[in-house]
Amino acid sequence: MASIHIREIFQELARRGAKDASPFDSKGEGFFVEIDFQDEQHTRIAMAAHAIDSEYANKVLSVETGFGTALILFDEAGLLKSIELC
């Protein structure tokens, strides 16, 4: 089900003229989509409360997908910062 939504996002971005919105760009420019989850207030609260998930703090996970490489980024408190498809 998620792949349908990702394709719809790609199509909408391409329709708006984003040069890097399609994994099938004939010019070979590639593509990039970022879903940003970062909330600086939540990060500040977690840091002030020493509620840091050290296993994920400032980490990046890289996973291959059918759409390319997915990067999952965490902030300094170990909270989800963003998911990027490239």
mmCIF file of C-alpha atoms in Angstrom:
data_model
loop_
_atom_site.group_PDB
_atom_site.id
_atom_site.type_symbol
_atom_site.label_atom_id
_atom_site.label_comp_id
_atom_site.label_asym_id
_atom_site.label_seq_id
_atom_site.Cartn_x
_atom_site.Cartn_y
_atom_site.Cartn_z
ATOM 1 C CA MET A 1 0.000 0.000 0.000
ATOM 2 C CA ALA A 2 2.831 2.412 0.746
ATOM 3 C CA SER A 3 4.207 2.034 -2.773
ATOM 4 C CA ILE A 4 0.992 3.500 -4.197
ATOM 5 C CA HIS A 5 1.367 6.574 -2.022
ATOM 6 C CA ILE A 6 5.048 6.970 -2.889
ATOM 7 C CA ARG A 7 4.233 6.759 -6.606
ATOM 8 C CA GLU A 8 1.513 9.385 -6.140
ATOM 9 C CA ILE A 9 3.990 11.693 -4.402
ATOM 10 C CA PHE A 10 6.504 11.207 -7.235
ATOM 11 C CA GLN A 11 3.835 11.933 -9.835
ATOM 12 C CA GLU A 12 2.634 15.089 -8.086
ATOM 13 C CA LEU A 13 6.158 16.439 -7.638
ATOM 14 C CA ALA A 14 6.963 15.694 -11.286
ATOM 15 C CA ARG A 15 3.736 17.397 -12.359
ATOM 16 C CA ARG A 16 4.889 20.501 -10.457
ATOM 17 C CA GLY A 17 8.154 20.444 -12.373
ATOM 18 C CA ALA A 18 10.528 19.015 -9.757
ATOM 19 C CA LYS A 19 13.500 17.781 -11.776
ATOM 20 C CA ASP A 20 14.423 15.082 -9.254
ATOM 21 C CA ALA A 21 10.929 13.717 -8.577
ATOM 22 C CA SER A 22 11.025 10.679 -10.828
ATOM 23 C CA PRO A 23 13.173 7.571 -10.450
ATOM 24 C CA PHE A 24 12.695 7.113 -14.184
ATOM 25 C CA ASP A 25 14.138 10.459 -15.289
ATOM 26 C CA SER A 26 15.359 10.055 -18.869
ATOM 27 C CA LYS A 27 18.154 12.579 -18.213
ATOM 28 C CA GLY A 28 19.600 10.372 -15.492
ATOM 29 C CA GLU A 29 19.318 13.052 -12.823
ATOM 30 C CA GLY A 30 17.922 10.581 -10.308
ATOM 31 C CA PHE A 31 15.339 11.462 -7.696
ATOM 32 C CA PHE A 32 14.983 12.533 -4.097
ATOM 33 C CA VAL A 33 12.036 12.597 -1.681
ATOM 34 C CA GLU A 34 12.294 13.601 1.972
ATOM 35 C CA ILE A 35 9.666 13.102 4.661
ATOM 36 C CA ASP A 36 10.629 15.417 7.509
ATOM 37 C CA PHE A 37 9.575 14.455 11.032
ATOM 38 C CA GLN A 38 11.879 16.784 12.935
ATOM 39 C CA ASP A 39 10.283 18.845 15.674
ATOM 40 C CA GLU A 40 12.882 20.976 17.409
ATOM 41 C CA GLN A 41 10.640 21.459 20.453
ATOM 42 C CA HIS A 42 10.351 17.689 21.037
ATOM 43 C CA THR A 43 14.103 17.350 20.640
ATOM 44 C CA ARG A 44 14.741 20.145 23.184
ATOM 45 C CA ILE A 45 12.297 18.561 25.657
ATOM 46 C CA ALA A 46 13.926 15.134 25.271
ATOM 47 C CA MET A 47 17.403 16.594 25.679
ATOM 48 C CA ALA A 48 16.401 18.625 28.774
ATOM 49 C CA ALA A 49 14.821 15.534 30.349
ATOM 50 C CA HIS A 50 17.888 13.436 29.477
ATOM 51 C CA ALA A 51 15.489 11.140 27.587
ATOM 52 C CA ILE A 52 18.038 10.297 24.933
ATOM 53 C CA ASP A 53 17.906 7.024 23.032
ATOM 54 C CA SER A 54 21.654 6.548 22.675
ATOM 55 C CA GLU A 55 21.173 3.555 20.380
ATOM 56 C CA TYR A 56 19.759 5.878 17.686
ATOM 57 C CA ALA A 57 21.142 9.329 18.591
ATOM 58 C CA ASN A 58 22.711 10.930 15.485
ATOM 59 C CA LYS A 59 22.481 7.665 13.538
ATOM 60 C CA VAL A 60 21.620 7.069 9.905
ATOM 61 C CA LEU A 61 20.222 3.741 8.733
ATOM 62 C CA SER A 62 20.542 2.921 5.047
ATOM 63 C CA VAL A 63 18.219 0.355 3.474
ATOM 64 C CA GLU A 64 17.816 -0.658 -0.164
ATOM 65 C CA THR A 65 14.228 -0.565 -1.463
ATOM 66 C CA GLY A 66 12.428 -1.034 -4.755
ATOM 67 C CA PHE A 67 12.538 2.762 -5.158
ATOM 68 C CA GLY A 68 16.244 3.107 -4.407
ATOM 69 C CA THR A 69 18.057 3.768 -1.145
ATOM 70 C CA ALA A 70 16.060 4.784 1.921
ATOM 71 C CA LEU A 71 17.927 6.781 4.542
ATOM 72 C CA ILE A 72 16.399 6.942 8.014
ATOM 73 C CA LEU A 73 17.921 9.786 10.027
ATOM 74 C CA PHE A 74 17.711 10.321 13.782
ATOM 75 C CA ASP A 75 18.478 13.511 15.720
ATOM 76 C CA GLU A 76 20.707 14.011 18.762
ATOM 77 C CA ALA A 77 17.972 12.740 21.106
ATOM 78 C CA GLY A 78 17.435 9.592 19.034
ATOM 79 C CA LEU A 79 14.098 10.832 17.684
ATOM 80 C CA LEU A 80 13.130 10.217 14.061
ATOM 81 C CA LYS A 81 14.308 13.204 12.021
ATOM 82 C CA SER A 82 13.558 12.226 8.427
ATOM 83 C CA ILE A 83 13.189 9.472 5.862
ATOM 84 C CA GLU A 84 14.796 10.121 2.503
ATOM 85 C CA LEU A 85 14.391 8.153 -0.710
ATOM 86 C CA CYS A 86 17.135 8.641 -3.253
#
